[in-house]
Amino acid sequence: MLNRRQVLKGMGAAASLLSMPSWALEVGGVELGLQTYTFHNVRQGGLQAIDTILDGTRQLKVNLLELWAPQAEPFALPVRYWSPWSGAATEPAAQLPQAERESRRNALRAWRTNTPPGHFADIRHRFDLAHIGLFAYNYSFEPTMTDAEIEHGFMAAKILRLKLITASSKVSVAKRVAPFAEKHGIMVAFHNHAVTKDPDDLATMDHFRQVLAMSSMFRINLDVAHYAASGLDPVAALETLHDKITNMHVHDRKANDGASVPFGDGVTPAAQILKMNRDRGWKLPCFYELEYVGADGRDVIAETRRELDYEIRVLNEK
């Protein structure tokens, strides 16, 4: 149970999330940024990956990022993440021998529980030198994590000088995370996916309410495309939850858990959401997340630029 001072501290942290860096891209009072998952040209995490991401961010003239943890950790990225964009025949992660999967998982766990000194300070230093803002560390808590791995996520966020972790997690895992968030005074915003059949997957309004009730340090990172692809109404979700949302992922998808697509080709009411966010004065930061580029020659930077231009054009409309 939190005392009054802890609750007020949490409320102050929430308010500070809305005070974005002065260099952030702002249109109609709405901050626009990128979820770094966008950069599918990154194959190996670590400091070189951070440099690649920052270079691409400068090319796109964006100044605010949500950092996806696997790109910060010095390991090969999951095959299921990058192989569809490579154009090369690769072995899906699910088909790797069990011993290899366990070896990779153990290596990651060992690194997280004995992270080299200075690793995350080096990452923060690179952001500072590039004059690019860092909004949140996207560290997803999953069932195989030890308590030490959960603790690692909060320590990384502290070194990165952040007050927010975004996370794709199971509802049951959120219960384990609550005391860590309260201990460290760092908020966790849970990200939804288009999975509505598993009662433990965070996807629906009921799931949002469950996790919000677990801790005053919990919030929502609303992905409007995934919510729409679930057959649910992201406009209604934004209306209901706007005071509990730290940031949104704004992109487009087809219905029925369908493919990610460019703006306008799916069922996500992105333009309505952007304008609603602007006009109601909520001005929640919106992060674009490129998911649709395939092994078809399309360029990550060019596609992302086009999608950002769509958001800018919408927010400049009446």
mmCIF file of C-alpha atoms in Angstrom:
data_model
loop_
_atom_site.group_PDB
_atom_site.id
_atom_site.type_symbol
_atom_site.label_atom_id
_atom_site.label_comp_id
_atom_site.label_asym_id
_atom_site.label_seq_id
_atom_site.Cartn_x
_atom_site.Cartn_y
_atom_site.Cartn_z
ATOM 1 C CA MET A 1 0.000 0.000 0.000
ATOM 2 C CA LEU A 2 1.431 3.398 -0.995
ATOM 3 C CA ASN A 3 1.354 6.267 1.483
ATOM 4 C CA ARG A 4 0.242 9.797 0.518
ATOM 5 C CA ARG A 5 3.786 10.987 -0.186
ATOM 6 C CA GLN A 6 4.443 8.075 -2.541
ATOM 7 C CA VAL A 7 1.169 8.700 -4.386
ATOM 8 C CA LEU A 8 1.984 12.398 -4.809
ATOM 9 C CA LYS A 9 5.450 11.477 -6.021
ATOM 10 C CA GLY A 10 3.889 9.178 -8.627
ATOM 11 C CA MET A 11 1.505 11.935 -9.739
ATOM 12 C CA GLY A 12 4.424 14.316 -10.103
ATOM 13 C CA ALA A 13 6.298 11.788 -12.232
ATOM 14 C CA ALA A 14 3.242 11.430 -14.460
ATOM 15 C CA ALA A 15 3.030 15.187 -14.939
ATOM 16 C CA SER A 16 6.724 15.380 -15.813
ATOM 17 C CA LEU A 17 6.181 12.896 -18.640
ATOM 18 C CA LEU A 18 4.078 15.504 -20.395
ATOM 19 C CA SER A 19 6.866 18.088 -20.234
ATOM 20 C CA MET A 20 8.801 16.998 -23.281
ATOM 21 C CA PRO A 21 12.293 18.086 -24.364
ATOM 22 C CA SER A 22 12.270 21.484 -26.054
ATOM 23 C CA TRP A 23 13.835 19.970 -29.166
ATOM 24 C CA ALA A 24 11.011 17.490 -29.822
ATOM 25 C CA LEU A 25 9.121 17.631 -33.135
ATOM 26 C CA GLU A 26 5.813 19.297 -32.315
ATOM 27 C CA VAL A 27 2.840 19.804 -34.627
ATOM 28 C CA GLY A 28 -0.318 21.433 -33.316
ATOM 29 C CA GLY A 29 1.051 20.995 -29.818
ATOM 30 C CA VAL A 30 1.416 17.226 -30.264
ATOM 31 C CA GLU A 31 4.880 15.687 -29.924
ATOM 32 C CA LEU A 32 5.798 13.217 -32.669
ATOM 33 C CA GLY A 33 8.506 10.617 -32.176
ATOM 34 C CA LEU A 34 9.616 7.152 -33.220
ATOM 35 C CA GLN A 35 9.585 3.759 -31.560
ATOM 36 C CA THR A 36 13.069 2.458 -32.494
ATOM 37 C CA TYR A 37 11.633 -0.929 -33.518
ATOM 38 C CA THR A 38 11.129 1.037 -36.748
ATOM 39 C CA PHE A 39 14.799 0.606 -37.673
ATOM 40 C CA HIS A 40 14.736 -2.860 -39.246
ATOM 41 C CA ASN A 41 18.188 -2.313 -40.737
ATOM 42 C CA VAL A 42 19.606 -2.996 -37.260
ATOM 43 C CA ARG A 43 20.565 -6.666 -36.918
ATOM 44 C CA GLN A 44 22.745 -6.652 -33.799
ATOM 45 C CA GLY A 45 22.018 -4.735 -30.612
ATOM 46 C CA GLY A 46 24.534 -2.669 -28.665
ATOM 47 C CA LEU A 47 26.314 0.645 -29.018
ATOM 48 C CA GLN A 48 26.759 0.335 -32.783
ATOM 49 C CA ALA A 49 23.009 -0.215 -33.097
ATOM 50 C CA ILE A 50 22.397 2.949 -31.091
ATOM 51 C CA ASP A 51 24.643 4.888 -33.473
ATOM 52 C CA THR A 52 22.729 3.523 -36.473
ATOM 53 C CA ILE A 53 19.402 4.442 -34.902
ATOM 54 C CA LEU A 54 20.531 7.961 -34.035
ATOM 55 C CA ASP A 55 21.845 8.484 -37.562
ATOM 56 C CA GLY A 56 18.508 7.396 -39.043
ATOM 57 C CA THR A 57 16.653 9.613 -36.583
ATOM 58 C CA ARG A 58 18.679 12.626 -37.706
ATOM 59 C CA GLN A 59 17.921 11.808 -41.349
ATOM 60 C CA LEU A 60 14.231 11.755 -40.525
ATOM 61 C CA LYS A 61 14.484 15.051 -38.623
ATOM 62 C CA VAL A 62 12.841 13.533 -35.567
ATOM 63 C CA ASN A 63 14.075 14.317 -32.091
ATOM 64 C CA LEU A 64 12.293 11.958 -29.728
ATOM 65 C CA LEU A 65 12.628 8.183 -29.364
ATOM 66 C CA GLU A 66 11.219 5.296 -27.375
ATOM 67 C CA LEU A 67 14.130 2.849 -27.180
ATOM 68 C CA TRP A 68 13.362 -0.832 -27.818
ATOM 69 C CA ALA A 69 15.491 -2.808 -25.328
ATOM 70 C CA PRO A 70 16.788 -5.557 -27.691
ATOM 71 C CA GLN A 71 18.540 -2.843 -29.716
ATOM 72 C CA ALA A 72 20.327 -1.646 -26.582
ATOM 73 C CA GLU A 73 21.447 -5.123 -25.526
ATOM 74 C CA PRO A 74 24.579 -6.453 -27.313
ATOM 75 C CA PHE A 75 23.040 -9.560 -28.896
ATOM 76 C CA ALA A 76 21.688 -10.562 -32.287
ATOM 77 C CA LEU A 77 18.110 -9.420 -32.620
ATOM 78 C CA PRO A 78 15.385 -12.081 -32.686
ATOM 79 C CA VAL A 79 15.160 -13.681 -36.123
ATOM 80 C CA ARG A 80 11.381 -13.217 -36.136
ATOM 81 C CA TYR A 81 12.052 -9.467 -35.915
ATOM 82 C CA TRP A 82 14.458 -8.936 -38.791
ATOM 83 C CA SER A 83 14.293 -11.882 -41.193
ATOM 84 C CA PRO A 84 11.119 -10.760 -43.006
ATOM 85 C CA TRP A 85 12.942 -7.567 -43.940
ATOM 86 C CA SER A 86 16.234 -9.129 -45.004
ATOM 87 C CA GLY A 87 15.193 -10.865 -48.207
ATOM 88 C CA ALA A 88 17.395 -13.760 -47.134
ATOM 89 C CA ALA A 89 16.431 -17.308 -46.183
ATOM 90 C CA THR A 90 16.880 -17.548 -42.427
ATOM 91 C CA GLU A 91 15.921 -20.103 -39.829
ATOM 92 C CA PRO A 92 12.943 -18.913 -37.748
ATOM 93 C CA ALA A 93 13.715 -18.584 -34.072
ATOM 94 C CA ALA A 94 10.983 -21.068 -33.209
ATOM 95 C CA GLN A 95 12.808 -23.775 -35.195
ATOM 96 C CA LEU A 96 16.179 -23.382 -33.516
ATOM 97 C CA PRO A 97 17.228 -26.409 -31.486
ATOM 98 C CA GLN A 98 16.066 -26.174 -27.908
ATOM 99 C CA ALA A 99 19.644 -26.227 -26.618
ATOM 100 C CA GLU A 100 20.493 -23.216 -28.793
ATOM 101 C CA ARG A 101 17.419 -21.323 -27.654
ATOM 102 C CA GLU A 102 18.265 -22.021 -24.029
ATOM 103 C CA SER A 103 21.881 -20.998 -24.564
ATOM 104 C CA ARG A 104 20.838 -17.670 -26.060
ATOM 105 C CA ARG A 105 18.323 -17.041 -23.303
ATOM 106 C CA ASN A 106 20.851 -17.849 -20.579
ATOM 107 C CA ALA A 107 23.434 -15.544 -22.148
ATOM 108 C CA LEU A 108 20.946 -12.680 -22.181
ATOM 109 C CA ARG A 109 19.935 -13.356 -18.577
ATOM 110 C CA ALA A 110 23.576 -13.437 -17.476
ATOM 111 C CA TRP A 111 24.286 -10.129 -19.216
ATOM 112 C CA ARG A 112 21.258 -8.457 -17.690
ATOM 113 C CA THR A 113 22.254 -9.537 -14.202
ATOM 114 C CA ASN A 114 25.898 -8.528 -14.643
ATOM 115 C CA THR A 115 25.752 -5.622 -17.102
ATOM 116 C CA PRO A 116 29.157 -4.081 -17.880
ATOM 117 C CA PRO A 117 29.624 -0.817 -15.974
ATOM 118 C CA GLY A 118 28.928 2.225 -18.093
ATOM 119 C CA HIS A 119 26.918 0.482 -20.825
ATOM 120 C CA PHE A 120 23.694 2.448 -20.380
ATOM 121 C CA ALA A 121 25.586 5.608 -19.439
ATOM 122 C CA ASP A 122 27.308 5.336 -22.834
ATOM 123 C CA ILE A 123 23.922 5.031 -24.533
ATOM 124 C CA ARG A 124 22.594 8.097 -22.721
ATOM 125 C CA HIS A 125 25.760 10.015 -23.630
ATOM 126 C CA ARG A 126 25.191 9.234 -27.316
ATOM 127 C CA PHE A 127 21.637 10.568 -27.121
ATOM 128 C CA ASP A 128 22.849 13.722 -25.420
ATOM 129 C CA LEU A 129 25.556 14.325 -28.021
ATOM 130 C CA ALA A 130 23.008 13.838 -30.808
ATOM 131 C CA HIS A 131 20.546 16.232 -29.100
ATOM 132 C CA ILE A 132 17.849 13.592 -29.425
ATOM 133 C CA GLY A 133 15.354 13.118 -26.612
ATOM 134 C CA LEU A 134 14.732 9.765 -24.975
ATOM 135 C CA PHE A 135 11.146 9.352 -23.779
ATOM 136 C CA ALA A 136 11.008 5.792 -22.451
ATOM 137 C CA TYR A 137 12.852 2.491 -22.269
ATOM 138 C CA ASN A 138 10.744 -0.221 -23.913
ATOM 139 C CA TYR A 139 11.650 -3.197 -21.723
ATOM 140 C CA SER A 140 9.007 -5.918 -21.913
ATOM 141 C CA PHE A 141 8.589 -8.069 -18.821
ATOM 142 C CA GLU A 142 7.868 -11.695 -19.699
ATOM 143 C CA PRO A 143 7.166 -14.853 -17.695
ATOM 144 C CA THR A 144 10.668 -16.384 -17.894
ATOM 145 C CA MET A 145 12.311 -13.355 -16.299
ATOM 146 C CA THR A 146 13.899 -13.695 -12.899
ATOM 147 C CA ASP A 147 13.429 -10.981 -10.302
ATOM 148 C CA ALA A 148 16.974 -9.864 -11.075
ATOM 149 C CA GLU A 149 16.042 -9.355 -14.725
ATOM 150 C CA ILE A 150 13.012 -7.286 -13.740
ATOM 151 C CA GLU A 151 15.241 -5.229 -11.456
ATOM 152 C CA HIS A 152 17.691 -4.755 -14.338
ATOM 153 C CA GLY A 153 15.037 -2.987 -16.428
ATOM 154 C CA PHE A 154 14.469 -0.396 -13.731
ATOM 155 C CA MET A 155 18.182 0.122 -13.138
ATOM 156 C CA ALA A 156 18.708 0.617 -16.890
ATOM 157 C CA ALA A 157 15.918 3.195 -16.966
ATOM 158 C CA LYS A 158 17.490 5.060 -14.045
ATOM 159 C CA ILE A 159 20.896 5.199 -15.735
ATOM 160 C CA LEU A 160 19.180 6.410 -18.911
ATOM 161 C CA ARG A 161 17.646 9.149 -16.735
ATOM 162 C CA LEU A 162 14.089 8.059 -17.434
ATOM 163 C CA LYS A 163 10.944 7.955 -15.345
ATOM 164 C CA LEU A 164 9.066 5.640 -17.687
ATOM 165 C CA ILE A 165 9.316 2.072 -18.929
ATOM 166 C CA THR A 166 6.942 0.882 -21.659
ATOM 167 C CA ALA A 167 6.266 -2.829 -21.723
ATOM 168 C CA SER A 168 4.496 -5.554 -23.675
ATOM 169 C CA SER A 169 3.638 -8.026 -20.934
ATOM 170 C CA LYS A 170 1.136 -10.551 -19.683
ATOM 171 C CA VAL A 171 -1.405 -9.374 -17.136
ATOM 172 C CA SER A 172 -0.111 -11.974 -14.663
ATOM 173 C CA VAL A 173 3.461 -10.718 -15.046
ATOM 174 C CA ALA A 174 2.341 -7.151 -14.311
ATOM 175 C CA LYS A 175 1.575 -8.260 -10.739
ATOM 176 C CA ARG A 176 5.241 -9.175 -10.286
ATOM 177 C CA VAL A 177 6.376 -5.836 -11.695
ATOM 178 C CA ALA A 178 4.253 -3.627 -9.421
ATOM 179 C CA PRO A 179 6.521 -3.683 -6.333
ATOM 180 C CA PHE A 180 9.590 -2.907 -8.450
ATOM 181 C CA ALA A 181 7.891 0.130 -10.003
ATOM 182 C CA GLU A 182 6.889 1.372 -6.559
ATOM 183 C CA LYS A 183 10.341 0.721 -5.119
ATOM 184 C CA HIS A 184 12.135 2.663 -7.860
ATOM 185 C CA GLY A 185 9.541 5.378 -8.442
ATOM 186 C CA ILE A 186 9.448 4.592 -12.170
ATOM 187 C CA MET A 187 6.186 4.308 -14.041
ATOM 188 C CA VAL A 188 5.400 1.362 -16.299
ATOM 189 C CA ALA A 189 3.070 1.907 -19.254
ATOM 190 C CA PHE A 190 1.669 -1.345 -20.614
ATOM 191 C CA HIS A 191 1.413 -1.769 -24.383
ATOM 192 C CA ASN A 192 -1.471 -3.665 -25.956
ATOM 193 C CA HIS A 193 -1.424 -6.166 -28.815
ATOM 194 C CA ALA A 194 -4.162 -7.545 -31.053
ATOM 195 C CA VAL A 195 -4.645 -10.765 -29.082
ATOM 196 C CA THR A 196 -8.054 -11.078 -27.444
ATOM 197 C CA LYS A 197 -8.508 -14.835 -26.904
ATOM 198 C CA ASP A 198 -5.895 -15.357 -24.177
ATOM 199 C CA PRO A 199 -7.183 -13.820 -20.932
ATOM 200 C CA ASP A 200 -3.598 -13.169 -19.875
ATOM 201 C CA ASP A 201 -2.664 -11.132 -22.975
ATOM 202 C CA LEU A 202 -3.075 -7.399 -22.570
ATOM 203 C CA ALA A 203 -5.415 -6.364 -25.386
ATOM 204 C CA THR A 204 -8.798 -5.130 -24.186
ATOM 205 C CA MET A 205 -10.309 -2.429 -21.972
ATOM 206 C CA ASP A 206 -10.804 -5.022 -19.254
ATOM 207 C CA HIS A 207 -7.081 -5.813 -19.359
ATOM 208 C CA PHE A 208 -6.261 -2.101 -19.114
ATOM 209 C CA ARG A 209 -8.448 -1.778 -16.044
ATOM 210 C CA GLN A 210 -6.864 -4.833 -14.438
ATOM 211 C CA VAL A 211 -3.305 -3.543 -14.707
ATOM 212 C CA LEU A 212 -4.213 0.021 -13.732
ATOM 213 C CA ALA A 213 -5.760 -1.309 -10.530
ATOM 214 C CA MET A 214 -2.520 -3.073 -9.575
ATOM 215 C CA SER A 215 -0.415 0.010 -8.878
ATOM 216 C CA SER A 216 -0.532 3.804 -8.893
ATOM 217 C CA MET A 217 2.699 3.577 -10.908
ATOM 218 C CA PHE A 218 1.025 1.775 -13.814
ATOM 219 C CA ARG A 219 -0.190 3.510 -16.966
ATOM 220 C CA ILE A 220 -1.109 2.592 -20.554
ATOM 221 C CA ASN A 221 0.952 2.889 -23.760
ATOM 222 C CA LEU A 222 -1.990 2.708 -26.184
ATOM 223 C CA ASP A 223 -1.205 1.189 -29.578
ATOM 224 C CA VAL A 224 -4.173 2.380 -31.609
ATOM 225 C CA ALA A 225 -3.392 0.149 -34.619
ATOM 226 C CA HIS A 226 -3.292 -3.056 -32.580
ATOM 227 C CA TYR A 227 -6.464 -2.025 -30.771
ATOM 228 C CA ALA A 228 -8.284 -1.408 -34.054
ATOM 229 C CA ALA A 229 -6.965 -4.691 -35.508
ATOM 230 C CA SER A 230 -8.591 -6.441 -32.540
ATOM 231 C CA GLY A 231 -11.977 -5.190 -33.693
ATOM 232 C CA LEU A 232 -12.089 -2.690 -30.831
ATOM 233 C CA ASP A 233 -12.580 1.095 -30.950
ATOM 234 C CA PRO A 234 -9.371 3.067 -30.263
ATOM 235 C CA VAL A 235 -11.276 6.373 -30.317
ATOM 236 C CA ALA A 236 -13.425 5.175 -27.420
ATOM 237 C CA ALA A 237 -10.322 3.858 -25.625
ATOM 238 C CA LEU A 238 -8.600 7.221 -25.948
ATOM 239 C CA GLU A 239 -11.725 9.001 -24.707
ATOM 240 C CA THR A 240 -11.920 6.726 -21.665
ATOM 241 C CA LEU A 241 -8.247 6.396 -20.775
ATOM 242 C CA HIS A 242 -6.600 9.636 -21.897
ATOM 243 C CA ASP A 243 -5.630 10.605 -18.343
ATOM 244 C CA LYS A 244 -3.971 7.189 -17.849
ATOM 245 C CA ILE A 245 -2.093 7.117 -21.168
ATOM 246 C CA THR A 246 1.555 8.207 -21.244
ATOM 247 C CA ASN A 247 1.992 7.942 -25.019
ATOM 248 C CA MET A 248 0.449 6.335 -28.085
ATOM 249 C CA HIS A 249 1.789 4.203 -30.931
ATOM 250 C CA VAL A 250 0.121 5.494 -34.080
ATOM 251 C CA HIS A 251 0.314 3.410 -37.273
ATOM 252 C CA ASP A 252 -2.138 1.329 -39.323
ATOM 253 C CA ARG A 253 -3.230 -2.314 -39.616
ATOM 254 C CA LYS A 254 -5.824 -4.426 -41.369
ATOM 255 C CA ALA A 255 -8.809 -5.837 -39.478
ATOM 256 C CA ASN A 256 -8.952 -9.203 -37.710
ATOM 257 C CA ASP A 257 -5.361 -9.091 -36.447
ATOM 258 C CA GLY A 258 -4.335 -8.359 -40.035
ATOM 259 C CA ALA A 259 -1.150 -7.086 -41.592
ATOM 260 C CA SER A 260 0.494 -3.780 -40.777
ATOM 261 C CA VAL A 261 0.062 -1.355 -43.665
ATOM 262 C CA PRO A 262 0.733 2.286 -44.626
ATOM 263 C CA PHE A 263 -1.615 4.919 -43.266
ATOM 264 C CA GLY A 264 -4.963 4.777 -45.006
ATOM 265 C CA ASP A 265 -4.765 1.131 -46.082
ATOM 266 C CA GLY A 266 -6.054 -0.360 -42.824
ATOM 267 C CA VAL A 267 -8.844 0.115 -40.291
ATOM 268 C CA THR A 268 -7.101 2.409 -37.796
ATOM 269 C CA PRO A 269 -8.790 5.837 -37.561
ATOM 270 C CA ALA A 270 -5.387 7.488 -37.247
ATOM 271 C CA ALA A 271 -6.384 10.921 -38.529
ATOM 272 C CA GLN A 272 -9.351 11.112 -36.152
ATOM 273 C CA ILE A 273 -7.183 10.059 -33.219
ATOM 274 C CA LEU A 274 -4.431 12.580 -34.002
ATOM 275 C CA LYS A 275 -6.908 15.449 -34.317
ATOM 276 C CA MET A 276 -8.836 14.366 -31.226
ATOM 277 C CA ASN A 277 -5.586 14.290 -29.252
ATOM 278 C CA ARG A 278 -4.757 17.805 -30.498
ATOM 279 C CA ASP A 279 -8.187 19.389 -30.187
ATOM 280 C CA ARG A 280 -9.069 18.038 -26.735
ATOM 281 C CA GLY A 281 -5.831 19.460 -25.389
ATOM 282 C CA TRP A 282 -4.519 16.054 -24.262
ATOM 283 C CA LYS A 283 -1.518 16.308 -26.596
ATOM 284 C CA LEU A 284 -0.222 12.874 -25.711
ATOM 285 C CA PRO A 285 3.123 12.134 -27.420
ATOM 286 C CA CYS A 286 2.608 9.966 -30.515
ATOM 287 C CA PHE A 287 5.278 7.510 -31.610
ATOM 288 C CA TYR A 288 5.265 6.064 -35.102
ATOM 289 C CA GLU A 289 6.259 2.384 -35.354
ATOM 290 C CA LEU A 290 7.098 0.989 -38.802
ATOM 291 C CA GLU A 291 5.969 -2.632 -39.087
ATOM 292 C CA TYR A 292 4.879 -3.173 -42.687
ATOM 293 C CA VAL A 293 8.099 -3.021 -44.732
ATOM 294 C CA GLY A 294 8.786 -6.430 -46.287
ATOM 295 C CA ALA A 295 11.518 -7.993 -48.402
ATOM 296 C CA ASP A 296 10.335 -5.987 -51.385
ATOM 297 C CA GLY A 297 12.987 -3.313 -51.754
ATOM 298 C CA ARG A 298 11.196 -0.615 -49.776
ATOM 299 C CA ASP A 299 13.499 1.589 -47.735
ATOM 300 C CA VAL A 300 12.989 2.038 -43.995
ATOM 301 C CA ILE A 301 13.914 5.723 -44.009
ATOM 302 C CA ALA A 302 11.804 6.607 -47.060
ATOM 303 C CA GLU A 303 8.750 4.726 -45.795
ATOM 304 C CA THR A 304 9.023 6.202 -42.318
ATOM 305 C CA ARG A 305 9.420 9.697 -43.770
ATOM 306 C CA ARG A 306 6.206 9.268 -45.752
ATOM 307 C CA GLU A 307 4.295 8.057 -42.703
ATOM 308 C CA LEU A 308 5.587 10.932 -40.551
ATOM 309 C CA ASP A 309 4.598 13.392 -43.267
ATOM 310 C CA TYR A 310 1.076 11.955 -43.114
ATOM 311 C CA GLU A 311 0.907 12.645 -39.369
ATOM 312 C CA ILE A 312 2.250 16.163 -39.835
ATOM 313 C CA ARG A 313 -0.232 16.896 -42.626
ATOM 314 C CA VAL A 314 -3.165 15.642 -40.528
ATOM 315 C CA LEU A 315 -2.145 17.677 -37.484
ATOM 316 C CA ASN A 316 -1.819 20.823 -39.629
ATOM 317 C CA GLU A 317 -5.371 20.387 -40.939
ATOM 318 C CA LYS A 318 -8.347 22.014 -39.263
#
